[in-house]
Coordinates of C-alpha atoms in Angstrom, one line a residue:
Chain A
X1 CA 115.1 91.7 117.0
X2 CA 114.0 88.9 115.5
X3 CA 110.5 91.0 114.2
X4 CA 113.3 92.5 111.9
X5 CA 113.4 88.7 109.8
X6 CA 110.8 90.6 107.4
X7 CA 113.3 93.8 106.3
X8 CA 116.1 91.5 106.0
X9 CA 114.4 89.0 103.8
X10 CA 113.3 92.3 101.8
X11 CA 117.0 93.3 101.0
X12 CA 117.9 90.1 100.3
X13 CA 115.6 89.2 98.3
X14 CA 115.5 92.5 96.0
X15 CA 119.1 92.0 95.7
X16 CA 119.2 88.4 94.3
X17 CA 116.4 89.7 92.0
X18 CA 113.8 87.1 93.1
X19 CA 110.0 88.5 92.1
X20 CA 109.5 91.4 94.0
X21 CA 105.7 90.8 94.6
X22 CA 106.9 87.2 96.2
X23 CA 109.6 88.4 98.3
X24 CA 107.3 91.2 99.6
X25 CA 104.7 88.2 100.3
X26 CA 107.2 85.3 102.0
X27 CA 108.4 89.0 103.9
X28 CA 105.1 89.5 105.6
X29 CA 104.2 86.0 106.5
X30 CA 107.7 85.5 108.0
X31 CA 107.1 89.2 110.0
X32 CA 104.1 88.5 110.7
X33 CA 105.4 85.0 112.6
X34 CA 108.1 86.1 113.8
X35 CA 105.7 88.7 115.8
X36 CA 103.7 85.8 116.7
X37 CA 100.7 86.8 114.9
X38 CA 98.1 83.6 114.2
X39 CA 98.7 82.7 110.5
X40 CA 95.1 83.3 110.3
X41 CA 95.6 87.2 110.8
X42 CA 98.3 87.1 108.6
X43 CA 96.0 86.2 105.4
X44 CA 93.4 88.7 107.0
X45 CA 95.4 91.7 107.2
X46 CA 96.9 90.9 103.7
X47 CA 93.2 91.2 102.3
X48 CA 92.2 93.9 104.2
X49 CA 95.3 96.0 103.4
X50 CA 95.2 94.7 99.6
X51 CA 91.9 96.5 100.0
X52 CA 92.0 99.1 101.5
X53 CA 95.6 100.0 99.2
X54 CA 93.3 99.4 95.8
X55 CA 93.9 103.4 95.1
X56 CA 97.7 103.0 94.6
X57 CA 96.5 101.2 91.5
X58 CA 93.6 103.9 90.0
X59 CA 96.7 105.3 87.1
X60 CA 95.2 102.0 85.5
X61 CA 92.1 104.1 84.7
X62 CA 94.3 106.9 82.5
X63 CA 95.5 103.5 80.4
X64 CA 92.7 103.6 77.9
X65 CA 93.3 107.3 76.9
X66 CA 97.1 107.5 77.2
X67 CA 97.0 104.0 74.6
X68 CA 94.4 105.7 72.2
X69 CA 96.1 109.2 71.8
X70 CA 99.7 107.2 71.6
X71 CA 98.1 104.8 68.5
X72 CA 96.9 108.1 67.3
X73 CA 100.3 109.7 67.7
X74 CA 100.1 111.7 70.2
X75 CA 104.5 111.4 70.9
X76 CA 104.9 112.5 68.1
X77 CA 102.9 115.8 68.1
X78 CA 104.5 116.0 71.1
X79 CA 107.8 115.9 69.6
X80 CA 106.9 117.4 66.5
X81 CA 105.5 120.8 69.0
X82 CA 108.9 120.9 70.6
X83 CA 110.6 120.9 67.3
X84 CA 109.5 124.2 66.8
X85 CA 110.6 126.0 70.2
X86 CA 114.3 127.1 69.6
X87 CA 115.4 127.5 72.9
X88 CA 114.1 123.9 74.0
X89 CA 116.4 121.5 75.4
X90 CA 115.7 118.6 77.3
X91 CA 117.2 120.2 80.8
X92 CA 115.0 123.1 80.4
X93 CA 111.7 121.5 79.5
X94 CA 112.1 119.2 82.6
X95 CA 113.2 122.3 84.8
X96 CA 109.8 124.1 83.8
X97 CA 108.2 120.6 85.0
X98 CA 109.9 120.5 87.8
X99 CA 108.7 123.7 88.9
X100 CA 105.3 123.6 87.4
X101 CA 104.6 120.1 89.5
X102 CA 106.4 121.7 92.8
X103 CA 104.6 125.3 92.6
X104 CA 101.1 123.5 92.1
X105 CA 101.5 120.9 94.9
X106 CA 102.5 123.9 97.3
X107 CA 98.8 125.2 96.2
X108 CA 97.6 121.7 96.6
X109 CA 97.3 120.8 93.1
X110 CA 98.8 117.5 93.5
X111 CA 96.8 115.9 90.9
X112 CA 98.5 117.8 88.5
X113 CA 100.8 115.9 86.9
X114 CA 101.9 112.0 87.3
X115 CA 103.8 109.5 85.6
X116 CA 101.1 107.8 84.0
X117 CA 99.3 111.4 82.7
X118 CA 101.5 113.8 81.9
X119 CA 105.2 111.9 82.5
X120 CA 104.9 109.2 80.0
X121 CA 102.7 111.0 76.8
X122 CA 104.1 114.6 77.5
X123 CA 107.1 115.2 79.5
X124 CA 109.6 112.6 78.0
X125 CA 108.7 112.4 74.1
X126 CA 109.2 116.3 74.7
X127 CA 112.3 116.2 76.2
X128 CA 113.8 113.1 73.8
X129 CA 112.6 115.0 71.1
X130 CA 114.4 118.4 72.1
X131 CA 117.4 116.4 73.0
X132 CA 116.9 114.5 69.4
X133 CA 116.6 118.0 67.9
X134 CA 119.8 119.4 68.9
X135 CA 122.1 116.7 69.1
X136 CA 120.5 114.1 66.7
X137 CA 119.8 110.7 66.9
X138 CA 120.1 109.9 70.6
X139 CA 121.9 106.5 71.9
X140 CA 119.6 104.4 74.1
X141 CA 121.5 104.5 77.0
X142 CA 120.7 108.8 76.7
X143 CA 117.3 108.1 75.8
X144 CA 117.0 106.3 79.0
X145 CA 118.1 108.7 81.1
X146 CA 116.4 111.4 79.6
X147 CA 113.0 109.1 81.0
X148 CA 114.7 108.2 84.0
X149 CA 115.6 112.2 84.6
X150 CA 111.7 112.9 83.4
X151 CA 110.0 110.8 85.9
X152 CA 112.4 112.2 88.6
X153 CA 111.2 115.9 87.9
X154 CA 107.7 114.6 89.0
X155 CA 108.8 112.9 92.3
X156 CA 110.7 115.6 93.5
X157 CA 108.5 118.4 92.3
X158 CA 105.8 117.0 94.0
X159 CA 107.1 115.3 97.3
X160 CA 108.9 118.6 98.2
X161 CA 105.7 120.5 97.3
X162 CA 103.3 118.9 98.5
X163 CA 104.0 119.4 102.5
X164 CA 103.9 123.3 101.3
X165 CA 100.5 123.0 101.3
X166 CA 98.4 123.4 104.8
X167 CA 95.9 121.2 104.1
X168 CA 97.6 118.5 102.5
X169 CA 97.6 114.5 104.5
X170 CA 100.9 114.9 105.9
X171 CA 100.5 117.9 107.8
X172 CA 97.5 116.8 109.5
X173 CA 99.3 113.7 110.1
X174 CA 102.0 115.4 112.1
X175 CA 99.7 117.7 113.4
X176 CA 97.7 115.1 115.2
X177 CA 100.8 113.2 116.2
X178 CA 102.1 115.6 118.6
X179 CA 98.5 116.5 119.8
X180 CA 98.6 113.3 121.0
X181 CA 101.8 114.3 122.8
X182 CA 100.4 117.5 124.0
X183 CA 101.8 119.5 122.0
X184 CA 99.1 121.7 119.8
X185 CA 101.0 123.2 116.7
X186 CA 99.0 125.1 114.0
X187 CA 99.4 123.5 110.5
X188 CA 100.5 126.9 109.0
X189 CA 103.3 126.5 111.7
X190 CA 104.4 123.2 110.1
X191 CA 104.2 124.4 106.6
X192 CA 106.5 127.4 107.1
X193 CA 109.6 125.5 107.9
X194 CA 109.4 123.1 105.2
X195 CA 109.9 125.9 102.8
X196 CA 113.9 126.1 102.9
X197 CA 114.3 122.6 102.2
X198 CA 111.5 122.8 99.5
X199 CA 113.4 125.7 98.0
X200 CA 116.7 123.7 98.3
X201 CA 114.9 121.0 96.7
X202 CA 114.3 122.9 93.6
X203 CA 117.8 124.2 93.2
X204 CA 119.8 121.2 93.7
X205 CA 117.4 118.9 90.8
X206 CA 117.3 122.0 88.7
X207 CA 121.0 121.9 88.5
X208 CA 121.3 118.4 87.9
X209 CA 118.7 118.9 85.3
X210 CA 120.8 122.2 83.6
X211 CA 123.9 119.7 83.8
X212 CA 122.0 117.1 82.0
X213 CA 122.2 118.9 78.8
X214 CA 126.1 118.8 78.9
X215 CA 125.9 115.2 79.6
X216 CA 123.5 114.7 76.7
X217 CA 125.9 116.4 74.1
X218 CA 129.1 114.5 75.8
X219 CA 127.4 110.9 75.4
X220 CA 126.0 111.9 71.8
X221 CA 129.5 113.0 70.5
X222 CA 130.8 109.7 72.3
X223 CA 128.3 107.5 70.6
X224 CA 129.7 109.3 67.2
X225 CA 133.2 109.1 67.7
X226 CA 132.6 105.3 68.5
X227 CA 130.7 104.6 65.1
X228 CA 133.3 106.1 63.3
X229 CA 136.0 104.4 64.6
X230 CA 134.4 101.2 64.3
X231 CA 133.1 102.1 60.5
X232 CA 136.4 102.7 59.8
Chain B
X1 CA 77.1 110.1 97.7
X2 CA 76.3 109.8 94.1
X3 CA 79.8 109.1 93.0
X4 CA 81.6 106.8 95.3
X5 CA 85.3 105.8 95.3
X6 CA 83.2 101.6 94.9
X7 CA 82.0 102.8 91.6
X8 CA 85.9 104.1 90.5
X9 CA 86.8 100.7 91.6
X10 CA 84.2 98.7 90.1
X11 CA 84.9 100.9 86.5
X12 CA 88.8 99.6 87.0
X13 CA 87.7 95.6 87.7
X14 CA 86.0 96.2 84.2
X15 CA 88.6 97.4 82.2
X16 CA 91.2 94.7 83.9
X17 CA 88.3 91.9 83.2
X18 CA 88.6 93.2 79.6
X19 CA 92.7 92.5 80.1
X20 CA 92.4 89.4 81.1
X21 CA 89.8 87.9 78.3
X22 CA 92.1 89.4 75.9
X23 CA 95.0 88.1 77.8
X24 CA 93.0 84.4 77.2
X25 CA 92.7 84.8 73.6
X26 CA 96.2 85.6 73.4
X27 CA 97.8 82.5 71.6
X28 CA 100.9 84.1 71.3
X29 CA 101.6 84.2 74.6
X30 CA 102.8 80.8 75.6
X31 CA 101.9 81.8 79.2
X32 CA 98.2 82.9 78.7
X33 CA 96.1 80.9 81.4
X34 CA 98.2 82.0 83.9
X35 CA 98.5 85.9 82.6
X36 CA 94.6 85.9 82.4
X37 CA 93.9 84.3 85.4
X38 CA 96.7 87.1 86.9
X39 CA 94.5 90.0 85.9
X40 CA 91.4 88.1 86.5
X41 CA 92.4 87.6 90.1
X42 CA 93.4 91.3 89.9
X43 CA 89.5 92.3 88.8
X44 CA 87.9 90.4 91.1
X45 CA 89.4 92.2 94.0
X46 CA 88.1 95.8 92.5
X47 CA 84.8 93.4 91.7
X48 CA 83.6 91.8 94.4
X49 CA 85.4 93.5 97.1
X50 CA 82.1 93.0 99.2
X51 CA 81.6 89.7 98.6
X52 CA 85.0 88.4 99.8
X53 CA 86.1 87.8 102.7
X54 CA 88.9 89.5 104.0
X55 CA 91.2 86.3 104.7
X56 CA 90.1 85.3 101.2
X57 CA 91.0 88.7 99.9
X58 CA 94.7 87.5 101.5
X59 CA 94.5 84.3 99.5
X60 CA 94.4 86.5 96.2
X61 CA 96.5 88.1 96.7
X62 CA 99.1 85.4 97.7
X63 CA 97.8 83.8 94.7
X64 CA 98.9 86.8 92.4
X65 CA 102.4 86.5 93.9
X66 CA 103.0 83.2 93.3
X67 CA 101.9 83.5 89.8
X68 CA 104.3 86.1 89.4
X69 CA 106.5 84.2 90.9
X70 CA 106.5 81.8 89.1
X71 CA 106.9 83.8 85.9
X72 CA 103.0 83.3 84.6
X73 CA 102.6 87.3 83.9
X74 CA 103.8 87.5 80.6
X75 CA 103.5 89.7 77.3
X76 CA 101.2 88.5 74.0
X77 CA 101.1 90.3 70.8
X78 CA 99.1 93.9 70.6
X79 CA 98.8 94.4 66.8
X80 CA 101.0 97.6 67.2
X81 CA 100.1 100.8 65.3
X82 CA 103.4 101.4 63.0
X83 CA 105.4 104.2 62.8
X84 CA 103.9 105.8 59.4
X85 CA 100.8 105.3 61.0
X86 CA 101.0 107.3 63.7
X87 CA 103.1 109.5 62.3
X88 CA 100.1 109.9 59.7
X89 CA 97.6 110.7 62.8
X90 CA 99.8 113.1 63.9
X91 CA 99.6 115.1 60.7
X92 CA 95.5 114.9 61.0
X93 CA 94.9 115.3 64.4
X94 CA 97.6 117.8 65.1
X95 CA 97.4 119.2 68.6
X96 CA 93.5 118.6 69.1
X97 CA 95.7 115.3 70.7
X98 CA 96.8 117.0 73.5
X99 CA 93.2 117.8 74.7
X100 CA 92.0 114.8 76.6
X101 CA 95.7 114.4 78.1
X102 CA 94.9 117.5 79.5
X103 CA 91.5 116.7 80.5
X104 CA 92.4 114.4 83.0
X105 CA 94.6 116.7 85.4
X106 CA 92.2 119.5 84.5
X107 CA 89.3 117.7 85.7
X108 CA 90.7 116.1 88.5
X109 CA 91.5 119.8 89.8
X110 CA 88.0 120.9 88.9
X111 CA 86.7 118.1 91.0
X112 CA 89.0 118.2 93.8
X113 CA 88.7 122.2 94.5
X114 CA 85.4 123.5 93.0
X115 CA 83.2 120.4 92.9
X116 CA 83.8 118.9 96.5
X117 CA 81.2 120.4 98.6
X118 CA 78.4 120.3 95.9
X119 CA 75.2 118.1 96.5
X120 CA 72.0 117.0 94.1
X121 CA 69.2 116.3 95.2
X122 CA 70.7 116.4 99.2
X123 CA 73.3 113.9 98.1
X124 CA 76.8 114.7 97.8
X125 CA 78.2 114.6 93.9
X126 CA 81.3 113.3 95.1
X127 CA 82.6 111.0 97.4
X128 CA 83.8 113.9 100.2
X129 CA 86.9 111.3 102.0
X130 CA 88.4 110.1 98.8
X131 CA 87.5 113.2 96.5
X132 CA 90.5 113.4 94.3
X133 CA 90.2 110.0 93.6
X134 CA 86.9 109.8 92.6
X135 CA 87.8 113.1 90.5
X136 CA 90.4 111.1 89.2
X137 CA 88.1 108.2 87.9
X138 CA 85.3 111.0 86.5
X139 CA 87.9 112.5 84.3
X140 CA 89.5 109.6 82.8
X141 CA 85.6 108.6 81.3
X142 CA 85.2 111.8 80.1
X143 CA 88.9 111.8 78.6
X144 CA 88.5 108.3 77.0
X145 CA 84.8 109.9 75.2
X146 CA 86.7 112.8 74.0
X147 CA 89.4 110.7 73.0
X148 CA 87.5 108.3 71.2
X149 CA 85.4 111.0 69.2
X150 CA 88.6 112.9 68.0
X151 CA 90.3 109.5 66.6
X152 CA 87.0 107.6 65.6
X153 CA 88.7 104.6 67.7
X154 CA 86.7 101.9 69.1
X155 CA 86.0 101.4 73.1
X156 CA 87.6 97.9 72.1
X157 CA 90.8 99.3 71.1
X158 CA 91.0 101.4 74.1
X159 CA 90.8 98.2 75.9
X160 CA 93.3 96.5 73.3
X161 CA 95.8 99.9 73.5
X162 CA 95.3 99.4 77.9
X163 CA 96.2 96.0 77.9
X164 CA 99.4 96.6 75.5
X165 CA 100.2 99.7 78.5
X166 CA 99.5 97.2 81.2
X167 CA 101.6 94.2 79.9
X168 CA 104.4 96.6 79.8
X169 CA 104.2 97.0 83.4
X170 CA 103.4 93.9 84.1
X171 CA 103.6 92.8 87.6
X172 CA 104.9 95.8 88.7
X173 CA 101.5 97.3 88.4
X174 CA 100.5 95.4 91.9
X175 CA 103.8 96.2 93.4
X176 CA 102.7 99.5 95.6
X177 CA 99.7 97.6 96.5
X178 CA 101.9 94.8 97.9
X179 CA 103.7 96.7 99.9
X180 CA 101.3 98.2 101.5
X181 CA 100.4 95.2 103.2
X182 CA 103.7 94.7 104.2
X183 CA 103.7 97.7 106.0
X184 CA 100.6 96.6 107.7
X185 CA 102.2 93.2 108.8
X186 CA 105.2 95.7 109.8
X187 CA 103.3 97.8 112.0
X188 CA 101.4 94.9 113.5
X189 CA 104.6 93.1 114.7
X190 CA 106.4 95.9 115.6
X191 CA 109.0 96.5 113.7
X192 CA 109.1 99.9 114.2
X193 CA 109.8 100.5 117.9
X194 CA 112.7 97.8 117.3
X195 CA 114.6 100.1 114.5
X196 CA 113.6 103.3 117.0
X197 CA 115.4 101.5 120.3
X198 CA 118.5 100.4 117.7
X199 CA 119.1 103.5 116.8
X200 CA 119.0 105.6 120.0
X201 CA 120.8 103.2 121.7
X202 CA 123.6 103.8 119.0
X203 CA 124.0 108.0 119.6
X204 CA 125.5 110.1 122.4
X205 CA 122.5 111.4 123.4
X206 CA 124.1 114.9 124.8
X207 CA 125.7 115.8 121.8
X208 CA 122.8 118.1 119.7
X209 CA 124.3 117.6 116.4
X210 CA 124.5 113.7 116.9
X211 CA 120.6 113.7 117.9
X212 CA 119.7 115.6 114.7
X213 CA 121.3 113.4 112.0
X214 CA 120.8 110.7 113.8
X215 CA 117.2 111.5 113.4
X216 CA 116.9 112.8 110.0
X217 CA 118.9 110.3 108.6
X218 CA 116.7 107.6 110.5
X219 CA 113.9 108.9 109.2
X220 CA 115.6 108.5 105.9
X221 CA 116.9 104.9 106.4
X222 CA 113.0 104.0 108.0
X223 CA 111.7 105.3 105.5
X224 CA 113.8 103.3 103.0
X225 CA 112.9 100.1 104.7
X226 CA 108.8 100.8 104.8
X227 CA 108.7 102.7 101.4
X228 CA 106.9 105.0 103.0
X229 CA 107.8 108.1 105.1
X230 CA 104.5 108.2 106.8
X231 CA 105.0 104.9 108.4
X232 CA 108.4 106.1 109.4
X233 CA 107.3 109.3 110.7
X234 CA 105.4 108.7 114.2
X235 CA 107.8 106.0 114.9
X236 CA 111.3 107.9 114.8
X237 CA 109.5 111.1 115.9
X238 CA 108.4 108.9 119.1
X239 CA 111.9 107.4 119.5
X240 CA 114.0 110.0 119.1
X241 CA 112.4 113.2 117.7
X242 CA 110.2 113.8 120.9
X243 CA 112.3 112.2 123.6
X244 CA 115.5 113.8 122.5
X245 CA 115.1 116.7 120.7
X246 CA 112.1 118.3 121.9
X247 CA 112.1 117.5 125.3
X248 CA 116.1 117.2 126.4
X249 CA 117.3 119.8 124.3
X250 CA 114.1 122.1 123.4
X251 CA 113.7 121.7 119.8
X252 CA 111.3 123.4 118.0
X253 CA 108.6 120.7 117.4
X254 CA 107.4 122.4 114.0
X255 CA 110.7 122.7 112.7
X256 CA 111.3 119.2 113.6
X257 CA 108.3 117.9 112.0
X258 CA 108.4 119.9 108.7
X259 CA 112.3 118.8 108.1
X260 CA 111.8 115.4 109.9
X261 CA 109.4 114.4 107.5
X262 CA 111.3 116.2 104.2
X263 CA 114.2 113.9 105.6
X264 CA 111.8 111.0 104.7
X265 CA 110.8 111.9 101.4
X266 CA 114.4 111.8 100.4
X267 CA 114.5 108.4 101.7
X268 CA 111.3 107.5 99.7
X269 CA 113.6 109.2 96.3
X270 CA 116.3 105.7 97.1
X271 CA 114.0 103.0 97.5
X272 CA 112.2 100.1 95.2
X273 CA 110.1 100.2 98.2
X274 CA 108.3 103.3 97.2
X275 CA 107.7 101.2 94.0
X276 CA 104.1 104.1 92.8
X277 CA 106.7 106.7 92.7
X278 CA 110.2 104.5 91.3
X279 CA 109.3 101.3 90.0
X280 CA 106.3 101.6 88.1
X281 CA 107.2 104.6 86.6
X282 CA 110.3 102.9 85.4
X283 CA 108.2 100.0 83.5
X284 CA 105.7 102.5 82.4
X285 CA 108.6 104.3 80.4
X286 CA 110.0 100.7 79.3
X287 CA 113.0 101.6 81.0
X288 CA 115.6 98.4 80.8
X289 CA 116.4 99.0 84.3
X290 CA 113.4 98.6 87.2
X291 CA 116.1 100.9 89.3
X292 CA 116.5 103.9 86.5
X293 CA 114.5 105.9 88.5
X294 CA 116.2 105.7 91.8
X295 CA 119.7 105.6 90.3
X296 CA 119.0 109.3 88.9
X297 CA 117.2 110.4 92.2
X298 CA 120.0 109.6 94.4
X299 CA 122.4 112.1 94.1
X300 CA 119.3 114.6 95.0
X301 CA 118.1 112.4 97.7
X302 CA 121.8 112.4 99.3
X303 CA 122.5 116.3 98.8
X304 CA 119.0 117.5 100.1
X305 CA 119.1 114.8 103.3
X306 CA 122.7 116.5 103.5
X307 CA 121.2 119.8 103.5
X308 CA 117.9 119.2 105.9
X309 CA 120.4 117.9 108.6
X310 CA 122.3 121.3 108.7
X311 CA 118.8 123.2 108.1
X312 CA 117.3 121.2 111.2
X313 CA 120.5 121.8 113.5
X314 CA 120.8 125.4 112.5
X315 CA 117.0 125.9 113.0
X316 CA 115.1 123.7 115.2
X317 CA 117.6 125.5 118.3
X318 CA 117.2 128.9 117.0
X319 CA 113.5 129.5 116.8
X320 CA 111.6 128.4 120.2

């Protein structure tokens, strides 16, 4: 029981807002006492894991062309494209993500796509500036969840995609797992069933997405109404 | 190998050595030793990952925590293109600025599918185990090339318009990285067995429907807790997938795994944990809120869990 010290200091910690890199830090050591493990392992399987985890941070590398096209403007040409698609709105641009990132991953195209590539330059000036294009001037607060909704197409497109794919880490990971229980499953096997909840997956953030719209106008009207009354 | 996933790395401890000098110059940031020696800490462990020591690799990374901690990652001044400017560019350059964007998922792809089983010379182009990656580091040099000879920019600048991105991020940007580690220290002291034996203690273990959510929505919770549903997945499936719903009441062990581990992913949608997929992203947009993200993925995350608990009850039974 007490090996669960580590989790609680985690909740905790994230709640009183303390720095997260810290609390993840004091978290481990404690665990990693807790489970009686020599301090001196401690620091070693922090480096080696720090290591060994050094991919997570490779979106760094996209930094120096997402900053040169953005000081060239590259929002907004992305803006100023969308400007010229009638039938754009914010909902639908992210639902044609959404389903661009989900189809892909199921064919194991999971590097297509990302917050730092295509999320941050593409998807979300696009979608502010369809939203900005209907609407008008957007509040912040909209803006914000217009980004917040934009990054969300690109988890859910691709975690629910992803496991489509035969060949893709997780499936081999299960795979492997119950072969080691004696139980041989093929990966095509695995694959199959995750296809309802994939599909359910795309319906359910599509909708929200389609519904986003609505909100959108409601909070921009809101936003309007407010300024007047307080102009006047 | 002729390109390895050390040479990706060693390209990123160059580009975050370029951060932190320009981080030291920085007089506007009433923080700058510390910031610099942040990201300089930060490039020495893509640097000279050879050279130290694992237990010293721990240090530095303690290290980088406690400077966050103590608030010593802070923003400088990034003489900012203006708005006329770049609307300006936008006029001249016109879409041509979508093209190295593009190039970076497009040559990833290339890499990954058509490029991974090619060899010169006997040697393998790309690093086979960690292909996308290194795919991922090829097309981001020839992106920045293209980029800089359709905007005439400096490499400088694409150092000075990096560390502006970075800064914005801040911290955050080692967050995934952190805890990862944690998971390690996790795994090591057994955290997992202890959640598994809490929670099957908990359920009637006769009743079917019971076992099901008990497990998807473990795998959920577990998931939560390590941020990651991969870590979650061999534990819950050896505490209560297997032992309950396989073998007591003949579950379909493909069905369970392929909705089992779905199950997880909506837990990963909920949790600062997962910071890669929630957190960062949520700095890199310069959201106000570090939790945007999750706040508009959890009414998905609750429907779809929602759903994959009937899906699993309704189908793991059905199909032997």
């Amino acid at each position: 029981m007490l090996t669960l010290i580590g989790v609680v200091i985690v909740i905790v910690g994230f709640a009183l807002r303390f720095n997260p890199l810290l609390v993840v830090v004091v978290a481990g050591i404690a665990t990693g006492f807790a489970g009686n493990v020599p301090f001196e392992k401690i620091l070693v399987t922090f480096g080696d894991a720090f290591a060994r985890n050094r991919y997570l941070a490779l979106f760094i590398l996209t930094l120096p062309v997402i900053g040169l096209l953005e000081r060239n403007g590259l929002k907004e040409q992305s803006q100023n494209l969308i400007k010229k698609i009638e039938a754009a709105t914010a909902g639908r641009i992210m639902i044609l993500y959404l389903f661009i990132r989900e189809a892909a991953a199921a064919l194991g195209l999971t590097s297509l796509g990302g917050h730092a590539q295509m999320v941050r330059p593409l998807v979300a000036p696009m979608a502010e500036g369809a939203a900005e294009n209907k609407h008008g001037k957007l509040p912040e607060e909209t803006r914000n969840k217009i980004k917040a909704f934009a990054a969300s197409a690109d988890n859910v497109g691709v975690f629910f995609g992803e496991d489509i794919f035969i060949a893709f880490g997780a499936i081999l990971l299960m795979k492997g797992f119950f072969e080691q229980n004696g139980i041989i499953l093929e990966p095509l096997q695995i694959a199959v069933w995750g296809i309802p909840t994939a599909i359910a997956a795309f319906i359910i953030h599509a909708t929200r997405l389609y519904l986003l719209d609505r909100t959108i106008k409601h909070e921009v009207e809101m936003a309007g109404r407010r300024q007047e009354t307080s102009v006047s | 190998m002729i390109i390895s996933l050390s040479l990706v790395y060693y390209l990123t401890g160059i580009l975050l050595a370029g951060v932190a000098y320009l981080a030291f110059i920085d007089r506007s940031n009433p923080k700058r030793y510390l910031t610099s020696l942040f990201w300089g800490l930060y490039a020495a462990s893509f640097l000279f990952d050879k050279i130290i020591p694992p237990m010293y690799m721990g240090i530095l990374a303690i290290a980088m925590a406690v400077i966050a901690g103590i608030g010593g990652v802070r923003t400088g001044s990034y003489d900012q293109a203006g708005d006329e400017f770049r609307a300006a560019r936008a006029r001249l350059l016109g879409n041509k600025l979508f093209w190295p964007a593009l190039l970076i998922p497009l040559i990833t792809v290339i890499g990954t599918v058509g490029l991974k089983d090619v060899t010169i010379g006997g040697l393998a182009l790309l690093d086979k185990s960690n292909v996308t990656l290194v795919s991922l580091g090829v097309a981001c040099v020839f992106a920045v090339l293209l980029a800089m000879a359709q905007t005439k920019e400096t490499a400088v600048n694409s150092v000075k318009e990096s560390r502006r991105l970075l800064d914005s991020i801040g911290w955050a940007a080692v967050l995934p990285q952190m805890l990862a580690t944690l998971g390690g220290l996790f795994a090591i002291a057994g955290v997992g067995q202890t959640v598994a034996t809490l929670v099957s203690s908990a359920i009637p273990i006769d009743n079917r429907f019971a076992v099901v959510a008990a497990y998807a929505l473990g795998m959920a919770l577990f998931t939560m807790i390590m941020g990651n549903a991969f870590a979650a997945f061999p534990v819950m499936t050896a505490g209560i997938g297997l032992p309950l719903i396989v073998n007591l009441h003949g579950g379909n062990p493909a069905v369970l795994a392929a909705i089992g581990m779905f199950s997880g992913y909506c837990g990963t949608l909920m949790t600062p944990m997962a910071a890669n997929f929630n957190i960062v992203p949520a700095a890199l947009l310069d959201l106000p809120d570090k939790n945007g993200v999750i706040k508009v993925q959890i009414p998905t995350a609750l429907i779809l869990l929602t759903v994959n608990v009937f899906l699993m009850y309704f189908l793991v039974f059905a199909f032997k």
